[in-house]
mmCIF file of C-alpha atoms in Angstrom:
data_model
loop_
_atom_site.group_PDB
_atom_site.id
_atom_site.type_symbol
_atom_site.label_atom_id
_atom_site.label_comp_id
_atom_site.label_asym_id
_atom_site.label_seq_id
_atom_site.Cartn_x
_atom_site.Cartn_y
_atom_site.Cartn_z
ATOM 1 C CA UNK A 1316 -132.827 126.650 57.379
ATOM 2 C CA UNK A 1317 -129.920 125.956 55.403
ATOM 3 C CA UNK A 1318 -127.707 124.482 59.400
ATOM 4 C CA UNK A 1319 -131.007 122.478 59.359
ATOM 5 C CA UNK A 1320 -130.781 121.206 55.961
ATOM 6 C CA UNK A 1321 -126.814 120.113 56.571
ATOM 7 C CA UNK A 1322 -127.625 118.419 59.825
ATOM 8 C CA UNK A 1323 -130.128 116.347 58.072
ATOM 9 C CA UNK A 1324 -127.634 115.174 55.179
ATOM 10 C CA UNK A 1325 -125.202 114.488 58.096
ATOM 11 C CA UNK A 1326 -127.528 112.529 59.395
ATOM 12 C CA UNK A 1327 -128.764 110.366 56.438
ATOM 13 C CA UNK A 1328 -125.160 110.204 55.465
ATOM 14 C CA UNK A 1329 -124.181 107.864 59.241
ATOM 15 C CA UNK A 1330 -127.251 106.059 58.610
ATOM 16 C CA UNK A 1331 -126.031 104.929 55.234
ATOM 17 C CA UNK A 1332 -122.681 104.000 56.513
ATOM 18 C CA UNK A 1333 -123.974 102.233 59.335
ATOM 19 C CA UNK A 1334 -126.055 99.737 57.009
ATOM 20 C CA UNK A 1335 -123.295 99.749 54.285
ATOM 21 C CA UNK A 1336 -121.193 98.181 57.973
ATOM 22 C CA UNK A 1337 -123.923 96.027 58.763
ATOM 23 C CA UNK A 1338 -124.640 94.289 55.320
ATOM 24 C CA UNK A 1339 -120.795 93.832 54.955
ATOM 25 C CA UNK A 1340 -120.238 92.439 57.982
ATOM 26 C CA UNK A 1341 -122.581 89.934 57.036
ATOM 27 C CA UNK A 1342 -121.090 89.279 53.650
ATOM 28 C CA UNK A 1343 -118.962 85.590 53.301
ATOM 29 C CA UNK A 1344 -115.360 86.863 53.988
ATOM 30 C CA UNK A 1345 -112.816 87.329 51.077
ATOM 31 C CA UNK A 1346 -109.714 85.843 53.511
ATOM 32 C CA UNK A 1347 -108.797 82.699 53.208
ATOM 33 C CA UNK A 1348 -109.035 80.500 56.351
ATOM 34 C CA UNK A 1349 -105.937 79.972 59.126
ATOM 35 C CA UNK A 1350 -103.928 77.170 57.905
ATOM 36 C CA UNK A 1351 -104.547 73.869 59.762
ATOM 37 C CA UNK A 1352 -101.347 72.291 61.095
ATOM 38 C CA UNK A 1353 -101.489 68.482 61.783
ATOM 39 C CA UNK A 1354 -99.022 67.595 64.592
ATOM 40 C CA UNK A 1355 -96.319 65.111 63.398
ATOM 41 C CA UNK A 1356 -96.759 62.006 66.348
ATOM 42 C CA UNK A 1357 -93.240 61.790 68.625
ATOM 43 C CA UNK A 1358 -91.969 58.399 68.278
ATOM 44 C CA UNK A 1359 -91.990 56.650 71.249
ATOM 45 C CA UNK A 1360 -89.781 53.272 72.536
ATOM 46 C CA UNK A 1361 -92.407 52.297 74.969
ATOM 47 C CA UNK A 1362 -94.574 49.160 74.361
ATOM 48 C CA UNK A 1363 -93.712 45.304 74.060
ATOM 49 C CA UNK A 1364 -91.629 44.116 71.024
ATOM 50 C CA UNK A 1365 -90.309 40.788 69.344
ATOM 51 C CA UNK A 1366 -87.510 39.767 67.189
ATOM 52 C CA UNK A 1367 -84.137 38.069 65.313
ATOM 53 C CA UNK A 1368 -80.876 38.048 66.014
ATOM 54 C CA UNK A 1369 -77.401 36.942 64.373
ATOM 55 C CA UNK A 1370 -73.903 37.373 65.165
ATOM 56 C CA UNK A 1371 -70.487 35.845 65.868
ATOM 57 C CA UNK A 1372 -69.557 34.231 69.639
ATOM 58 C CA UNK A 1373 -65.943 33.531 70.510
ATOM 59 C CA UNK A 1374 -64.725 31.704 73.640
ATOM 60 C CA UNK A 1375 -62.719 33.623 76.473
ATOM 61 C CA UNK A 1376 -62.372 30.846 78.924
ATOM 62 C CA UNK A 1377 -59.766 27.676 78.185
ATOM 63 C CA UNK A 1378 -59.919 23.831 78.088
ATOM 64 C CA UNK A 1379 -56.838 22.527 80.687
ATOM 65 C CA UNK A 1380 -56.496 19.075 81.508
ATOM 66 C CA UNK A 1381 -54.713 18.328 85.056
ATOM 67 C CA UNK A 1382 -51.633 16.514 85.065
ATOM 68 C CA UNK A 1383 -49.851 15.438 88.678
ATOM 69 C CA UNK A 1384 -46.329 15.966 87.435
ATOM 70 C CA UNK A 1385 -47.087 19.253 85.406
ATOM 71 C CA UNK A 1386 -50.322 20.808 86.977
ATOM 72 C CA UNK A 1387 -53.516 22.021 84.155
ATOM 73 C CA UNK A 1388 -51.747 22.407 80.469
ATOM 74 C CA UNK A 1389 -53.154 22.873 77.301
ATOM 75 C CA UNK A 1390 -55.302 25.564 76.259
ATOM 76 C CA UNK A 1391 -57.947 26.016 73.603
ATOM 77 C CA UNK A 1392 -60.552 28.080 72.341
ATOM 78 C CA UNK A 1393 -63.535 28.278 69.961
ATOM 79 C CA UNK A 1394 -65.589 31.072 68.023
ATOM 80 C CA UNK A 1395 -68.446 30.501 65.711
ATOM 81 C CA UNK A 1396 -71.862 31.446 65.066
ATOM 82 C CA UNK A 1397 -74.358 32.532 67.412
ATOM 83 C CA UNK A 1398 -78.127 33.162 66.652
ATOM 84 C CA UNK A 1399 -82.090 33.375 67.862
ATOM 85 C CA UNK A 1400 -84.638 35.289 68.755
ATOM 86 C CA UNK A 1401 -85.642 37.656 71.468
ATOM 87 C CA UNK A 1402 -88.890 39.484 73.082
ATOM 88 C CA UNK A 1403 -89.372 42.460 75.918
ATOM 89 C CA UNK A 1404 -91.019 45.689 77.244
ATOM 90 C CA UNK A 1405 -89.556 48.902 77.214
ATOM 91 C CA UNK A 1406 -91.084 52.292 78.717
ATOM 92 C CA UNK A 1407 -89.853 55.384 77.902
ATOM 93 C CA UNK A 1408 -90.001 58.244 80.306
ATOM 94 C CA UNK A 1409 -88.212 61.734 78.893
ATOM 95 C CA UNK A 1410 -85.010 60.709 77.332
ATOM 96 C CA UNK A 1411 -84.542 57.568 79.833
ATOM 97 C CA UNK A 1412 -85.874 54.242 78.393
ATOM 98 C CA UNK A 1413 -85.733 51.236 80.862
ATOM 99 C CA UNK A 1414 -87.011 47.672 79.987
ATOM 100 C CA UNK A 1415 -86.859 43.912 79.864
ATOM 101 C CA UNK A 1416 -85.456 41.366 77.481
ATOM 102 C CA UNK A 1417 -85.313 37.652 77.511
ATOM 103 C CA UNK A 1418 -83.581 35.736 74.476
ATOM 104 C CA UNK A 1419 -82.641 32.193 73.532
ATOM 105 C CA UNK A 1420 -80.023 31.860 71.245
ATOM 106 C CA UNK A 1421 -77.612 28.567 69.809
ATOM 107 C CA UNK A 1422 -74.469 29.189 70.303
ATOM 108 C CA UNK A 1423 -70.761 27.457 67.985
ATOM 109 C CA UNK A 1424 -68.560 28.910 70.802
ATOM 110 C CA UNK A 1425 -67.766 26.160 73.413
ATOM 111 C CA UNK A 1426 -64.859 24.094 74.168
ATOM 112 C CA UNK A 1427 -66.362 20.367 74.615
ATOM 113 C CA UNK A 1428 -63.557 18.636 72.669
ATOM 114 C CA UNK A 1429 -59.922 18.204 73.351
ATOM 115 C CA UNK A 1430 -57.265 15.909 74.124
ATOM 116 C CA UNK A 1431 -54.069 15.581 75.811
ATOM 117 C CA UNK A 1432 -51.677 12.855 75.664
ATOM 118 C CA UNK A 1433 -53.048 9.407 75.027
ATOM 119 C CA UNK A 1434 -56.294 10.251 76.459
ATOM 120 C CA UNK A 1435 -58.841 11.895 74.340
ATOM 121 C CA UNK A 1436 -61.681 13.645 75.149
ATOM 122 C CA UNK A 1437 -64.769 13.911 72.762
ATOM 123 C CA UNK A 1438 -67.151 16.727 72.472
ATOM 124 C CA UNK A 1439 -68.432 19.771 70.120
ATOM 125 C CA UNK A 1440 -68.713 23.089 70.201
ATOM 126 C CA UNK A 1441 -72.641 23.018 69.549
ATOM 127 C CA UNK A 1442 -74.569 24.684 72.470
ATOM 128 C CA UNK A 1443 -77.376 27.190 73.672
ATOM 129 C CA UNK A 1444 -77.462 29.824 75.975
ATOM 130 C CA UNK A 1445 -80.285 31.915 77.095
ATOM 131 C CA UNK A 1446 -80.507 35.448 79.223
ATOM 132 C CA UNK A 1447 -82.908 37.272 81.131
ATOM 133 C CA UNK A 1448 -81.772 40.806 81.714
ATOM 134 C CA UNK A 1449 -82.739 44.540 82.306
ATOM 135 C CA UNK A 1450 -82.016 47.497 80.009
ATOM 136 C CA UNK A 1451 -81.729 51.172 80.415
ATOM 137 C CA UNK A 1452 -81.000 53.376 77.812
ATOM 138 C CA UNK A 1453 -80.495 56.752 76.416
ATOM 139 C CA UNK A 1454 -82.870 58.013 73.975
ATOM 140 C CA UNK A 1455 -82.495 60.825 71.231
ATOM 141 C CA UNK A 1456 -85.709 60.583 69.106
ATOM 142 C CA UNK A 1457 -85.475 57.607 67.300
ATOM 143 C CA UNK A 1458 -81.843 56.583 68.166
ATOM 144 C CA UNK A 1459 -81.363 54.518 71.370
ATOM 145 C CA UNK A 1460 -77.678 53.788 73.299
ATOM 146 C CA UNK A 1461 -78.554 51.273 76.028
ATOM 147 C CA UNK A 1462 -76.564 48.885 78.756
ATOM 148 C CA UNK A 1463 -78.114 45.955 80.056
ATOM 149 C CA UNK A 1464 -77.419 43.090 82.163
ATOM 150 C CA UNK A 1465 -78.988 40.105 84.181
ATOM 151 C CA UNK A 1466 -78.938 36.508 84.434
ATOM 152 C CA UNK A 1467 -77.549 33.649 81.703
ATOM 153 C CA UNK A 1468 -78.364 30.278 81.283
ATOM 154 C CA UNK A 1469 -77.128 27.626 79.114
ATOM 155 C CA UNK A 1470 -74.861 24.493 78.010
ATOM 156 C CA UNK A 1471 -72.373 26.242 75.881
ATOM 157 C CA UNK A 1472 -69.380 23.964 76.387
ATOM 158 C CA UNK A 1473 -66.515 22.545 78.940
ATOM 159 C CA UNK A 1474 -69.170 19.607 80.237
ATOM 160 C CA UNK A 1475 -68.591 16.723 78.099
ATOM 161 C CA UNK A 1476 -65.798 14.919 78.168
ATOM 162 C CA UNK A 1477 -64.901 10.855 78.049
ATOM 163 C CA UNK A 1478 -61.670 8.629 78.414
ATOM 164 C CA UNK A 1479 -62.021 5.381 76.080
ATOM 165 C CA UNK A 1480 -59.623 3.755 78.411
ATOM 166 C CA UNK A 1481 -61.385 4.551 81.880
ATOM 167 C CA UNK A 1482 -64.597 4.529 80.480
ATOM 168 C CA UNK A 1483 -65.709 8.195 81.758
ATOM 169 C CA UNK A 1484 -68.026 9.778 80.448
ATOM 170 C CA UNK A 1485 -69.972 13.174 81.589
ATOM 171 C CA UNK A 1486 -72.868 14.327 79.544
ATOM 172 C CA UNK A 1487 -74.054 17.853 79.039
ATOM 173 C CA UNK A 1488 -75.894 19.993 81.476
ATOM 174 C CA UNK A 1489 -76.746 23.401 81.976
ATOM 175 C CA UNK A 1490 -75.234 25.724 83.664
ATOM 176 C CA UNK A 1491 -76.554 29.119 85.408
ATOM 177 C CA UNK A 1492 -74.298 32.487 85.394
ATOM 178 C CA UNK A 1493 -74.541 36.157 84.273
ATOM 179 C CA UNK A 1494 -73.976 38.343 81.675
ATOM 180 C CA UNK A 1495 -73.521 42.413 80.611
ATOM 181 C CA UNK A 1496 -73.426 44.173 77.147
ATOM 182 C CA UNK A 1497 -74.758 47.301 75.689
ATOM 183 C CA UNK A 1498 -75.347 48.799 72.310
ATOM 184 C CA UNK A 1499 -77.225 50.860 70.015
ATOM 185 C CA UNK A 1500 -80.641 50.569 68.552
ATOM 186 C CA UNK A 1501 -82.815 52.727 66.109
ATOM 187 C CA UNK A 1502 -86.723 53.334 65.039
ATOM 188 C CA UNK A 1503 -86.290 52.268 61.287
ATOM 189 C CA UNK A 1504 -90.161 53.295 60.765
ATOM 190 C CA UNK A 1505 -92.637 53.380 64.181
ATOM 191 C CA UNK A 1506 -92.589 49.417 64.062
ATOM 192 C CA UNK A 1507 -89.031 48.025 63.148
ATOM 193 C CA UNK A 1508 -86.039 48.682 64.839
ATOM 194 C CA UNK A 1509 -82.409 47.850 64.132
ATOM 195 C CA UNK A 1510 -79.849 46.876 66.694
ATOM 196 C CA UNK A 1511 -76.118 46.303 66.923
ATOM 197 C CA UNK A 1512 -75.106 45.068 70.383
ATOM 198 C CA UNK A 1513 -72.462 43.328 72.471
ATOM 199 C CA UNK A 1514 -72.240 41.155 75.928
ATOM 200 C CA UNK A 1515 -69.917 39.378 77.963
ATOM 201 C CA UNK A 1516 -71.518 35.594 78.980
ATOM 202 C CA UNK A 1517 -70.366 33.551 82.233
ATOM 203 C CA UNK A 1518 -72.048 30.363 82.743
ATOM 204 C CA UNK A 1519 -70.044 29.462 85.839
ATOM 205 C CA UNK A 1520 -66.532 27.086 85.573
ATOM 206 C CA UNK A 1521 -66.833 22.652 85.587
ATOM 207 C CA UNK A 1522 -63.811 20.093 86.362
ATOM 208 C CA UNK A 1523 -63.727 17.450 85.236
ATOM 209 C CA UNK A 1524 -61.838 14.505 87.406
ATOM 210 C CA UNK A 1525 -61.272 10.866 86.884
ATOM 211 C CA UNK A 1526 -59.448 8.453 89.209
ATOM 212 C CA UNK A 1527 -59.530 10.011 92.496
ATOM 213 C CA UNK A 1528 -58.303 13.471 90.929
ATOM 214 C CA UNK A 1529 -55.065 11.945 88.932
ATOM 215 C CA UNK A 1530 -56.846 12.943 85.477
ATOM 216 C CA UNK A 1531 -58.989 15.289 84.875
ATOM 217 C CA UNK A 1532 -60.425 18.644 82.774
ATOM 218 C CA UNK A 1533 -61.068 21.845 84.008
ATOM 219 C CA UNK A 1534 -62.863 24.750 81.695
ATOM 220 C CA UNK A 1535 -63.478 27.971 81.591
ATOM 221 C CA UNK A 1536 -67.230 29.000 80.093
ATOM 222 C CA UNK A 1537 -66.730 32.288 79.384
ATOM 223 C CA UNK A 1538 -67.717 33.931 75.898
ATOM 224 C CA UNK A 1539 -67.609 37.062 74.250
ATOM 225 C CA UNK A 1540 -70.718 37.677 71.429
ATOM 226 C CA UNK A 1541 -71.718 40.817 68.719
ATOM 227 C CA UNK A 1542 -74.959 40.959 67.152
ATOM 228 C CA UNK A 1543 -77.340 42.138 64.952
ATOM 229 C CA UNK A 1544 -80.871 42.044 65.460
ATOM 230 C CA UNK A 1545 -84.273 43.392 64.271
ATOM 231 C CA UNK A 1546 -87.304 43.898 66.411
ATOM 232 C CA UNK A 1547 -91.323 44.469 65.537
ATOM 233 C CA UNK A 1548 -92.546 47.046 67.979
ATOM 234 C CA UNK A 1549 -96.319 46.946 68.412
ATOM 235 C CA UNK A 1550 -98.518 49.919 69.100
#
């Protein structure tokens, strides 16, 4: 009787605990939920972009005018402002960026006036030059070291010169040639970037000849130029 009587208050005593399991288990929890973690978005240097640019341009080439007895003398050179805009496409892919970039910029850097002797020879050193290039670059998050290079295009200076006394005269045209550079860009916020850059511009070399050859101009356009720029990146 009395193994009977413990087995039943064994018993009764699972039972309870089973149910006091049960009607917990369906009892709102006491634990606050997992935090929720919002991903912070990866910059990213691919899509199209537009911008400004401002900087200094100074003349490498020279201004020589031919002489028979002494050969090309004189030399000159001229630096000044240089400013515009440009617009491209880059695509990022892991750390390597590559792209496109065309620009159009006036240029203060060309050698269209001179003289030597008696004759003079009347000009400015208002131009334009314009490039169409490639880019590949480096990234590191939001910082960017890139080269680039391509084709130039412009009237910067060296094609416009005139004799009063002969009565020459040739008038400004543009000139095709290359250029290279590089520099360093970086994500301000997601949509503006800020640049620093330089290049090396060569729109090809003009004479300039009057009398069969006896008188005459030869010049150099050739131009260094450094930069800053800003860019609007669009999503």
């Amino acid at each position: 009787m009395r193994n009977t009587l413990i087995g039943l208050l064994s018993g009764a005593a699972a039972l309870a605990l089973v149910a006091s399991s049960a009607q917990a288990a369906d009892m709102p929890s006491r634990y606050a939920p997992p935090p929720v973690y919002d991903a912070i978005p990866v910059f990213t240097w691919t899509g199209f972009y537009a911008g400004l640019n401002a900087g200094y341009g100074w003349s490498t080439g020279t201004s020589r005018y031919y002489d028979p007895a002494f050969g090309y003398v004189g030399s000159s050179s001229n630096g000044g402002f240089v400013g515009g805009g440009q617009a491209g496409y880059n695509y990022q892919m892991g750390m390597f960026v590559i792209g496109a970039e065309a620009d159009i910029q006036y240029a203060s850097v060309g050698n269209k006036g001179a003289s030597y002797g008696s004759r003079y020879f009347a000009g400015n050193s208002d131009g334009y030059y314009g490039t169409l290039r490639a880019r590949l670059g480096f990234a590191f998050d939001r910082a960017l070291i890139f080269g680039t290079g391509g084709f130039a295009y412009g009237d910067v200076g060296g094609n416009n010169s005139s004799d009063p006394q002969l009565g020459y005269h040739r008038g400004n045209s543009t000139n095709g040639g290359w250029t290279l550079g590089g520099g360093v860009e970086y994500a301000v916020t997601n949509n503006i970037t800020a640049k620093v850059e330089g290049s090396y511009v060569n729109l090809d070399t003009r004479g300039n000849y009057t009398v069969n050859g006896y008188q005459g101009a030869r010049r150099d356009t050739e131009f260094g130029v450094v930069k800053a720029g800003l860019n609007y990146k669009f999503n």
